[in-house]
Coordinates of C-alpha atoms in Angstrom, one line a residue:
Chain A
M1 CA 80.7 101.3 54.4
S2 CA 80.5 103.4 57.6
G3 CA 77.0 104.3 56.3
D4 CA 76.2 100.3 56.4
A5 CA 77.5 99.9 60.0
R6 CA 75.3 102.8 61.2
T7 CA 72.3 101.8 59.7
A8 CA 72.5 98.2 60.6
E9 CA 72.8 98.2 64.3
P10 CA 70.3 100.8 65.6
V11 CA 67.5 98.7 64.1
D12 CA 68.4 95.6 66.2
V13 CA 68.4 97.9 69.2
A14 CA 65.1 99.6 68.5
K15 CA 63.4 96.3 68.0
D16 CA 64.7 95.0 71.4
A17 CA 63.6 98.1 73.2
A18 CA 60.0 97.8 71.6
G19 CA 59.9 94.1 72.3
D20 CA 60.9 93.9 76.2
A21 CA 59.4 97.2 77.4
D22 CA 55.8 96.6 78.7
D23 CA 54.6 99.9 79.8
G24 CA 52.0 100.5 77.2
Y25 CA 54.4 102.7 75.1
R26 CA 53.5 103.1 71.4
P27 CA 56.3 104.1 68.8
S28 CA 55.9 107.4 67.7
E29 CA 55.3 108.2 63.8
R30 CA 58.9 109.7 63.7
R31 CA 60.6 106.4 65.1
L32 CA 58.5 104.3 62.6
A33 CA 59.7 106.8 59.9
H34 CA 63.2 106.3 60.7
E35 CA 63.1 102.8 61.2
A36 CA 61.5 102.3 57.8
Y37 CA 64.2 104.5 56.3
R38 CA 67.0 102.5 58.1
R39 CA 65.5 99.1 56.9
G40 CA 65.3 100.4 53.3
R41 CA 69.0 101.3 53.7
A42 CA 69.8 98.0 55.2
R43 CA 68.0 96.1 52.3
R44 CA 70.0 98.1 49.8
S45 CA 73.2 97.3 51.4
A46 CA 72.6 93.7 51.2
L47 CA 71.7 93.8 47.5
I48 CA 74.7 95.6 46.7
A49 CA 76.8 93.1 48.8
T50 CA 75.1 90.1 47.0
A51 CA 75.6 91.6 43.3
S52 CA 79.2 92.5 44.0
T53 CA 80.1 88.8 45.3
L54 CA 78.4 87.2 42.5
V55 CA 80.1 89.6 39.8
T56 CA 83.5 88.8 41.5
A57 CA 83.0 85.0 41.7
V58 CA 82.0 84.9 37.9
A59 CA 84.9 86.7 36.9
L60 CA 87.3 84.5 38.9
Y61 CA 85.6 81.3 37.5
L62 CA 86.0 82.7 33.7
L63 CA 89.6 83.7 34.4
V64 CA 90.6 80.3 35.7
V65 CA 88.4 78.3 33.2
N66 CA 89.6 80.1 30.2
S67 CA 93.3 79.9 30.9
P68 CA 95.4 78.2 28.4
G69 CA 96.3 75.1 30.9
W70 CA 93.0 74.8 32.4
E71 CA 92.3 71.3 30.8
V72 CA 95.4 69.8 31.9
T73 CA 95.2 71.3 35.4
R74 CA 91.7 69.9 36.0
R75 CA 92.8 66.6 34.9
T76 CA 95.8 66.6 37.3
F77 CA 94.3 68.3 40.2
F78 CA 90.6 67.7 40.2
N79 CA 90.2 64.1 39.3
L80 CA 87.3 62.5 41.0
D81 CA 88.5 59.1 40.7
Y82 CA 91.7 59.6 42.5
A83 CA 90.0 61.9 45.1
R84 CA 87.8 58.8 46.0
Q85 CA 90.9 56.7 46.2
A86 CA 93.0 59.1 48.2
L87 CA 90.3 60.1 50.9
P88 CA 90.3 57.1 53.0
E89 CA 94.1 56.9 53.0
V90 CA 94.4 60.6 53.9
L91 CA 92.0 60.2 56.6
R92 CA 93.8 57.3 58.0
G93 CA 97.0 59.4 57.9
L94 CA 95.1 62.3 59.4
R95 CA 94.8 60.3 62.8
L96 CA 98.4 60.8 63.3
N97 CA 98.4 64.6 62.4
L98 CA 95.7 64.9 65.1
E99 CA 97.5 62.6 67.8
L100 CA 100.6 64.9 67.0
M101 CA 98.6 67.9 67.6
L102 CA 97.1 67.0 70.6
G103 CA 100.3 65.5 72.4
C104 CA 102.6 68.3 71.1
G105 CA 100.1 70.9 72.0
V106 CA 100.0 70.0 75.7
L107 CA 103.7 69.9 75.9
I108 CA 104.0 73.3 74.1
L109 CA 101.7 74.9 76.5
V110 CA 103.5 73.8 79.5
F111 CA 107.0 74.6 78.0
G112 CA 105.7 77.9 76.5
L113 CA 104.2 79.1 79.9
L114 CA 107.4 78.0 81.8
L115 CA 109.8 79.8 79.6
A116 CA 107.6 83.2 79.8
V117 CA 107.5 82.8 83.8
L118 CA 111.2 82.3 83.7
R119 CA 111.7 85.5 81.6
T120 CA 110.1 87.4 84.3
L121 CA 112.0 86.3 87.4
R122 CA 113.8 89.1 88.9
G123 CA 116.9 88.9 91.0
P124 CA 120.6 88.2 90.6
V125 CA 120.4 84.5 91.2
F126 CA 118.1 84.1 88.2
L127 CA 120.4 85.8 85.7
P128 CA 121.6 82.6 84.1
V129 CA 118.0 81.3 83.9
R130 CA 116.7 84.6 82.3
L131 CA 119.5 84.5 79.9
L132 CA 119.1 80.9 78.7
A133 CA 115.2 81.4 78.2
T134 CA 115.8 84.4 76.2
A135 CA 118.6 83.1 74.2
Y136 CA 116.1 79.9 73.7
V137 CA 113.3 82.0 72.5
D138 CA 115.4 84.3 70.3
F139 CA 116.9 81.1 68.5
F140 CA 113.7 79.1 67.9
L141 CA 111.6 82.2 66.8
G142 CA 114.2 82.8 64.0
L143 CA 115.0 79.2 63.1
P144 CA 112.7 78.1 60.2
M145 CA 110.4 75.0 61.2
I146 CA 111.5 72.9 58.2
I147 CA 115.3 73.2 59.3
C148 CA 114.6 72.5 62.9
L149 CA 112.8 69.2 61.8
L150 CA 115.5 68.0 59.4
V151 CA 118.1 68.7 62.1
M152 CA 116.1 66.8 64.6
I153 CA 115.3 63.9 62.3
T154 CA 118.5 63.4 60.6
G155 CA 120.9 64.8 63.0
V156 CA 119.9 63.3 66.4
P157 CA 120.2 59.7 65.0
A158 CA 123.4 60.4 63.5
L159 CA 124.8 61.1 67.0
R160 CA 124.3 57.5 67.9
L161 CA 123.5 58.3 71.4
S162 CA 122.4 55.1 73.3
G163 CA 118.9 55.4 75.0
V164 CA 117.8 58.2 72.6
T165 CA 115.1 57.4 70.3
T166 CA 115.6 57.5 66.3
D167 CA 111.9 57.2 65.7
P168 CA 111.3 60.2 63.3
L169 CA 107.7 60.8 64.6
L170 CA 109.0 61.3 68.0
L171 CA 111.9 63.3 66.6
G172 CA 109.6 65.4 64.5
G173 CA 107.2 65.9 67.4
A174 CA 110.2 67.2 69.4
A175 CA 111.1 69.5 66.8
L176 CA 107.5 71.1 66.9
V177 CA 107.6 71.3 70.5
L178 CA 110.8 73.1 70.3
T179 CA 109.9 75.6 67.9
Y180 CA 106.2 76.0 69.1
S181 CA 107.3 76.5 72.7
A182 CA 109.2 79.7 71.8
Y183 CA 106.2 81.1 69.8
V184 CA 103.6 80.3 72.8
S185 CA 105.9 81.7 75.2
E186 CA 106.0 85.1 73.5
V187 CA 102.2 84.9 73.5
F188 CA 102.1 84.2 77.4
R189 CA 104.8 87.0 77.9
S190 CA 102.7 89.6 76.1
G191 CA 99.7 88.4 78.2
I192 CA 101.5 88.8 81.3
E193 CA 102.8 92.3 80.4
S194 CA 99.2 93.4 79.5
V195 CA 98.3 93.0 83.2
H196 CA 98.1 96.6 84.6
P197 CA 100.9 97.2 86.9
S198 CA 98.4 98.4 89.6
Q199 CA 97.3 94.9 90.0
R200 CA 100.7 93.6 91.1
A201 CA 100.9 96.8 93.3
A202 CA 97.6 95.7 94.9
A203 CA 98.7 92.2 95.5
R204 CA 102.1 93.3 96.8
S205 CA 100.6 95.9 99.2
L206 CA 98.6 92.9 100.7
G207 CA 101.9 91.3 101.6
L208 CA 101.8 88.8 98.8
T209 CA 105.5 88.0 97.6
N210 CA 106.2 88.5 93.9
A211 CA 106.0 84.7 93.2
Q212 CA 102.4 84.6 94.9
A213 CA 101.3 88.0 93.0
M214 CA 102.4 86.3 89.9
R215 CA 100.6 82.9 90.7
Y216 CA 97.3 84.2 92.1
V217 CA 97.0 87.6 90.5
V218 CA 98.8 88.2 87.4
L219 CA 98.9 84.7 85.6
P220 CA 95.3 84.0 85.9
Q221 CA 94.4 87.2 84.1
A222 CA 97.4 86.9 81.6
V223 CA 96.2 83.2 80.7
R224 CA 92.7 84.2 80.1
R225 CA 93.4 87.0 77.8
V226 CA 95.9 85.0 75.6
V227 CA 93.4 82.2 74.9
P228 CA 92.2 83.5 71.6
P229 CA 95.9 84.1 70.2
L230 CA 96.6 80.5 71.7
L231 CA 94.1 79.0 69.6
N232 CA 95.6 80.6 66.4
N233 CA 98.9 79.0 67.1
L234 CA 96.9 75.6 67.8
V235 CA 95.6 76.1 64.1
S236 CA 99.0 76.7 62.9
L237 CA 100.5 73.6 64.7
Q238 CA 97.7 71.5 63.2
K239 CA 98.9 72.5 59.6
D240 CA 102.6 72.1 60.6
T241 CA 102.1 68.7 61.9
G242 CA 102.1 67.7 58.3
L243 CA 105.8 68.8 57.9
V244 CA 106.7 65.6 60.2
S245 CA 106.0 63.7 57.1
I246 CA 109.6 64.6 55.9
G247 CA 110.9 62.0 58.2
G248 CA 108.8 59.2 56.7
A249 CA 105.9 59.0 59.1
I250 CA 102.7 58.4 57.3
D251 CA 100.5 61.2 58.0
A252 CA 97.8 62.9 55.7
V253 CA 100.3 64.6 53.6
Y254 CA 102.4 61.4 53.2
A255 CA 99.5 59.3 52.4
A256 CA 98.5 61.7 49.5
K257 CA 102.1 61.8 48.5
I258 CA 102.4 57.8 48.1
I259 CA 99.3 57.9 45.9
A260 CA 100.6 60.8 43.8
A261 CA 103.8 59.3 43.3
H262 CA 102.4 56.2 41.6
S263 CA 99.8 57.7 39.7
F264 CA 101.3 61.1 38.7
N265 CA 98.1 62.7 39.5
F266 CA 98.2 65.7 42.2
T267 CA 94.4 65.4 43.2
P268 CA 95.4 63.4 46.5
Y269 CA 97.4 66.6 47.7
L270 CA 94.3 68.8 47.1
V271 CA 92.3 66.3 49.2
A272 CA 94.7 66.4 52.0
G273 CA 94.8 70.2 51.9
L274 CA 90.9 70.3 52.0
V275 CA 90.9 67.9 54.9
F276 CA 93.0 70.4 56.8
I277 CA 91.1 73.3 55.9
V278 CA 87.9 71.5 57.1
L279 CA 89.4 71.0 60.4
T280 CA 91.1 74.1 60.8
I281 CA 87.9 76.6 60.1
P282 CA 86.0 75.2 63.2
L283 CA 89.1 76.2 65.3
T284 CA 89.4 79.6 63.8
R285 CA 85.7 80.4 64.0
F286 CA 85.9 79.5 67.8
A287 CA 89.0 81.5 68.3
D288 CA 87.0 84.5 66.7
W289 CA 83.9 83.8 68.8
L290 CA 85.9 83.6 72.0
T291 CA 87.8 86.8 71.4
G292 CA 84.5 88.7 70.6
R293 CA 83.0 87.4 73.6
M294 CA 85.9 88.2 75.8
N295 CA 86.1 91.8 74.4
R296 CA 82.4 92.3 75.1
R297 CA 82.9 90.9 78.7
Q298 CA 86.0 92.7 79.6
F299 CA 85.6 95.2 82.6
Q300 CA 82.2 96.3 81.9
G301 CA 82.0 97.8 85.4
G302 CA 85.3 99.7 84.9
A303 CA 87.7 97.9 87.3
V304 CA 91.1 98.9 86.3
Chain B
M1 CA 113.4 87.3 108.3
T2 CA 110.6 88.2 110.4
A3 CA 109.7 91.9 111.3
G4 CA 112.5 92.5 113.9
V5 CA 114.8 94.2 111.6
A6 CA 117.1 97.2 112.3
R7 CA 115.6 98.0 115.7
A8 CA 119.3 98.7 116.7
G9 CA 120.6 101.9 115.1
A10 CA 117.2 102.9 113.9
G11 CA 117.9 106.6 115.3
P12 CA 115.7 108.3 117.7
A13 CA 113.3 105.9 119.4
A14 CA 109.7 106.3 118.5
G15 CA 107.3 108.0 120.8
P16 CA 105.0 106.0 123.0
G17 CA 102.1 104.5 120.9
E18 CA 103.6 105.8 117.7
V19 CA 102.5 103.9 114.6
L20 CA 104.3 105.6 111.8
R21 CA 107.1 108.2 111.6
L22 CA 108.6 109.8 108.7
E23 CA 111.9 111.7 109.0
S24 CA 113.3 114.1 106.4
V25 CA 112.2 111.8 103.4
R26 CA 113.2 112.7 100.2
K27 CA 111.9 111.4 96.7
T28 CA 112.6 112.5 93.3
F29 CA 111.5 111.0 90.0
G30 CA 114.1 111.6 87.2
G31 CA 115.4 115.0 88.5
Q32 CA 112.0 116.2 89.7
V33 CA 111.7 116.5 93.4
V34 CA 108.3 115.3 94.6
L35 CA 109.0 114.9 98.3
R36 CA 111.6 117.4 99.5
D37 CA 111.9 117.1 103.2
V38 CA 108.8 115.5 104.7
G39 CA 108.6 114.7 108.4
L40 CA 105.5 113.2 109.9
A41 CA 104.4 111.4 113.0
V42 CA 101.3 109.1 113.2
P43 CA 100.1 108.3 116.9
E44 CA 98.3 105.1 117.4
H45 CA 94.5 105.1 116.9
S46 CA 94.8 108.6 115.2
V47 CA 93.6 109.6 111.8
T48 CA 96.0 111.8 109.6
A49 CA 94.6 113.6 106.7
L50 CA 97.1 114.6 103.9
I51 CA 95.7 117.6 101.8
G52 CA 97.4 119.7 99.2
A53 CA 97.1 120.1 95.4
S54 CA 97.3 117.6 92.9
G55 CA 100.8 116.4 92.3
S56 CA 101.9 117.8 96.0
G57 CA 103.2 114.4 96.8
K58 CA 100.3 113.0 98.7
S59 CA 100.1 109.6 96.7
T60 CA 103.9 109.4 96.4
L61 CA 104.1 109.7 100.2
M62 CA 101.6 106.8 100.6
R63 CA 103.6 104.6 98.0
C64 CA 106.9 105.2 99.8
V65 CA 105.4 104.3 103.1
N66 CA 104.2 101.0 101.6
L67 CA 107.5 100.5 100.0
L68 CA 106.0 100.5 96.6
E69 CA 108.6 103.2 95.8
R70 CA 112.1 103.5 97.3
I71 CA 112.9 106.8 99.0
D72 CA 116.3 108.8 98.1
D73 CA 117.0 110.0 101.7
G74 CA 115.6 110.1 105.2
A75 CA 113.7 107.2 107.0
I76 CA 110.5 105.7 107.7
F77 CA 109.6 103.9 110.7
L78 CA 106.8 101.5 111.5
D79 CA 106.4 100.8 115.2
G80 CA 109.8 102.2 115.8
E81 CA 111.4 100.1 113.0
E82 CA 113.1 101.5 110.0
I83 CA 111.2 100.0 107.1
T84 CA 113.5 101.8 104.8
D85 CA 116.5 100.1 105.7
P86 CA 117.8 97.9 103.0
R87 CA 118.0 94.9 105.2
A88 CA 114.3 95.1 106.2
D89 CA 111.8 92.4 104.8
E90 CA 109.6 94.2 102.5
D91 CA 107.1 91.4 102.3
A92 CA 106.8 91.6 106.2
V93 CA 106.5 95.3 106.3
R94 CA 103.7 95.2 103.7
R95 CA 101.8 92.6 105.7
R96 CA 101.3 95.1 108.3
I97 CA 100.2 98.2 106.3
G98 CA 97.0 98.0 104.4
V99 CA 96.4 100.1 101.4
V100 CA 93.4 101.3 99.7
F101 CA 93.9 102.8 96.1
Q102 CA 91.9 105.5 94.2
S103 CA 91.2 102.9 91.5
Y104 CA 90.1 100.1 93.8
N105 CA 92.4 97.6 92.1
L106 CA 90.3 94.6 93.0
F107 CA 91.5 91.4 91.2
P108 CA 88.7 91.3 88.3
H109 CA 89.0 87.5 87.8
M110 CA 88.2 86.6 91.6
T111 CA 85.0 86.9 93.3
V112 CA 84.5 89.5 96.0
L113 CA 85.1 86.9 98.9
D114 CA 88.2 85.4 97.0
N115 CA 89.5 89.0 96.6
I116 CA 89.3 89.4 100.5
T117 CA 90.5 85.9 101.5
L118 CA 93.6 86.0 99.3
A119 CA 95.9 87.6 101.7
P120 CA 94.6 85.8 104.9
R121 CA 94.8 82.5 103.1
R122 CA 98.1 82.9 101.2
V123 CA 100.0 85.3 103.2
H124 CA 98.8 84.6 106.8
R125 CA 98.1 81.0 106.3
A126 CA 94.6 81.0 107.6
G127 CA 92.2 78.1 106.6
R128 CA 89.7 78.8 104.1
A129 CA 86.8 78.4 106.3
E130 CA 88.2 80.8 108.8
A131 CA 89.3 83.2 106.4
E132 CA 85.6 83.3 104.7
A133 CA 83.9 83.3 108.0
R134 CA 85.9 86.5 108.8
A135 CA 85.5 88.0 105.4
L136 CA 81.7 87.5 105.5
E137 CA 81.6 89.0 108.9
L138 CA 83.2 92.2 107.8
L139 CA 81.1 92.4 104.7
E140 CA 78.0 92.0 106.8
R141 CA 79.1 95.0 108.9
L142 CA 79.5 97.0 105.5
G143 CA 76.1 95.7 104.2
L144 CA 77.9 93.9 101.3
A145 CA 77.3 90.2 102.4
A146 CA 75.0 89.6 99.4
K147 CA 77.9 90.7 97.0
A148 CA 80.1 87.8 98.5
K149 CA 80.0 85.7 95.4
E150 CA 79.8 88.5 92.6
Y151 CA 82.6 89.5 90.5
P152 CA 83.9 92.9 91.1
D153 CA 82.6 94.3 87.6
R154 CA 79.2 93.7 88.8
L155 CA 79.6 96.2 91.6
S156 CA 79.0 99.9 91.6
G157 CA 82.1 102.1 92.1
G158 CA 81.3 102.7 95.9
Q159 CA 80.6 99.0 96.6
Q160 CA 83.9 98.1 94.8
Q161 CA 85.8 100.6 96.8
R162 CA 84.1 99.3 100.2
V163 CA 85.1 95.6 99.1
A164 CA 88.7 97.2 98.4
I165 CA 88.6 98.6 102.2
V166 CA 87.3 95.2 103.5
R167 CA 90.1 93.5 101.6
A168 CA 92.7 95.6 103.2
L169 CA 91.3 95.1 106.7
A170 CA 91.2 91.3 106.3
A171 CA 94.8 91.1 106.4
G172 CA 94.8 92.7 109.8
P173 CA 97.1 95.8 109.3
R174 CA 98.5 97.9 112.0
L175 CA 98.2 100.9 109.7
L176 CA 95.7 101.6 106.9
L177 CA 96.7 104.1 103.8
L178 CA 93.6 105.4 102.0
D179 CA 94.9 107.1 98.9
E180 CA 92.4 109.4 97.5
I181 CA 89.6 106.6 97.8
T182 CA 86.7 108.7 96.8
A183 CA 88.4 110.6 93.9
A184 CA 87.0 108.3 91.3
L185 CA 83.5 108.2 92.8
D186 CA 80.4 110.3 91.8
P187 CA 79.2 112.4 94.6
V188 CA 76.2 110.1 95.5
L189 CA 78.6 107.1 96.1
V190 CA 81.2 109.1 98.1
G191 CA 78.9 109.2 101.3
E192 CA 78.7 105.4 101.6
V193 CA 82.5 105.0 101.4
L194 CA 83.3 107.9 103.9
S195 CA 80.9 106.5 106.5
V196 CA 82.9 103.3 106.4
V197 CA 86.1 105.3 107.3
R198 CA 84.1 107.0 110.1
D199 CA 83.3 103.4 111.4
L200 CA 86.9 102.4 111.3
K201 CA 88.0 105.5 113.2
E202 CA 85.3 104.7 115.7
Q203 CA 87.1 101.3 116.2
G204 CA 90.4 103.0 116.7
M205 CA 92.3 101.8 113.5
T206 CA 95.2 103.9 112.8
M207 CA 94.9 105.6 109.3
V208 CA 96.6 108.0 106.8
I209 CA 94.1 109.5 104.4
S210 CA 95.0 111.6 101.4
T211 CA 91.9 113.4 100.3
H212 CA 90.2 116.5 98.5
E213 CA 87.2 115.9 100.5
M214 CA 88.1 118.9 103.0
G215 CA 84.8 118.8 104.8
F216 CA 85.4 115.2 105.6
A217 CA 89.1 115.7 106.5
R218 CA 88.0 118.4 108.9
E219 CA 85.6 116.1 110.5
V220 CA 87.4 112.9 110.9
A221 CA 90.9 113.8 111.2
D222 CA 92.8 114.2 114.3
Q223 CA 95.7 115.9 112.6
V224 CA 95.7 117.6 109.1
C225 CA 99.1 118.1 107.2
F226 CA 99.2 120.5 104.2
L227 CA 101.6 119.3 101.6
D228 CA 103.0 121.8 99.4
D229 CA 106.2 121.7 97.0
G230 CA 107.6 118.5 98.7
V231 CA 107.4 119.6 102.4
V232 CA 104.8 119.5 105.0
L233 CA 104.1 123.3 105.0
E234 CA 101.7 123.2 107.9
Q235 CA 100.4 120.4 110.5
G236 CA 98.1 120.6 113.3
P237 CA 94.7 119.8 114.4
P238 CA 92.0 120.1 111.9
E239 CA 90.4 123.4 113.7
Q240 CA 93.7 125.1 113.6
V241 CA 94.8 124.2 109.9
F242 CA 91.3 124.8 108.5
G243 CA 90.1 127.7 110.7
D244 CA 93.2 129.7 111.3
P245 CA 95.8 128.7 108.8
Q246 CA 99.3 130.3 109.7
E247 CA 100.9 130.1 106.1
E248 CA 99.9 132.3 103.2
R249 CA 100.1 129.3 100.9
T250 CA 97.7 127.3 103.0
R251 CA 95.1 130.2 103.0
R252 CA 95.4 130.4 99.3
F253 CA 94.9 126.7 98.9
L254 CA 92.0 126.6 101.1
S255 CA 90.5 129.6 99.6
R256 CA 90.6 127.7 96.2
V257 CA 89.0 124.9 97.7
V258 CA 86.1 126.9 99.4
A259 CA 85.5 128.5 95.8
S260 CA 85.3 125.1 94.2
G261 CA 82.7 124.2 96.8
R262 CA 84.5 121.3 98.5
L263 CA 84.6 123.0 102.0
Q264 CA 82.1 125.4 103.6
G265 CA 84.0 128.5 104.1

């Protein structure tokens, strides 16, 4: 494996070097021989990778198709007629998921950042604030999402408070915000702590107050660093918007459930699941790309 | 709370034109004594060089003066005010002291210009145009005007360190602390940074410099302090400390430095 990595990379570099230099340089016999050898190794690696992937895929396929319950499973989960019937309904419901994701996402970012900053406040006056923020994060990090949702959707209306909504969609959204703010605040906090103390020292030595050092020096760097993990949280939030359907709001999952309930066929669930996957893949790839780009760019010049 | 704290009861009055004064400063880190009993007086418009082996407390002394570390005992005075008084406004004190660090510590997410104008704009409440004009003027003087819009990671170490000096100057400090500012630079880049310090001396900036560049200390300093084992073991004009050291330990330190090629013997 490490052999592959070694053979793969220098080939590109060598090609670049030969491509851009314009000084009459002719590659030596030795270099050409080395490159030919590396190309051979790279071809061999590609062949092995293809073969092993094919073998694995075929083995998996045979295992599934030859299982005793395959015929029944195929009919209940992979029925094209039901898939065609479910898709428009699921997509209609998906609109709700997307709205929830965007609306909640913005609130979560704001609350998460606020919680993270509150926890960094120093000074005796802020002790209660610090304690509250810490307790909040501890509580909602541990509380299972589904329980938080149930308590919000069924518990809040039971209080019969006047002026407080009983709309399961809003309450479900609130539950998402409560839980995810805790997650996101931990992400922000790790970002804040990843900024080297010398940066804060430099800011303070210029006469900036603690709050100014935080605002102008620490936070901008911290937020930039946590963008990739935040995108992962967004992917996760996108999936969890499906849980809001337990309150009766017709989202993609609930739309699938309605069809499944009167047809006794589970294909609609599979359709809903695929739609979510199709939505998350670009986000995940974008997060990967962004992480890679930031890793390459970070401090090329060696500033601490 | 402005800088007017603790003038009463601040102990002995500062001498005329004295910017910084340390009296019996003690600083320990977890039982380890770094500064045992340090006394020092820095006259206005003078350059004080701190020399001594690594770990002799030079950087700690700098950090204590800038209140980045709290001293255990003794007192530090800036323009006659005790800045180590717990009632002193630390932010107000830091506004009057500029610091340049060994590792530059520029803010990587800001352009050179934003690095320099941050303190003038946010601390001294200067307008953007005014702060930028002044920053560009300073950059121009150091031959860095073309780099104003660059980010620090696009600059060489020597350029970054010169920007760090400009950033410290832009806040209009009364005193400049330079903490081994050439230690992270390769020899070719050391010269360009040291010539900036030379210019600052010409302009009358009061500076405290900790350095391993003995030749430079000898040339630029008005007084040299040899720190050893947490005390100022020897102190005086450079000709005396380098040319005719009184203490055995100073002689030994300097002969090691000569052997390593950092000072012509």
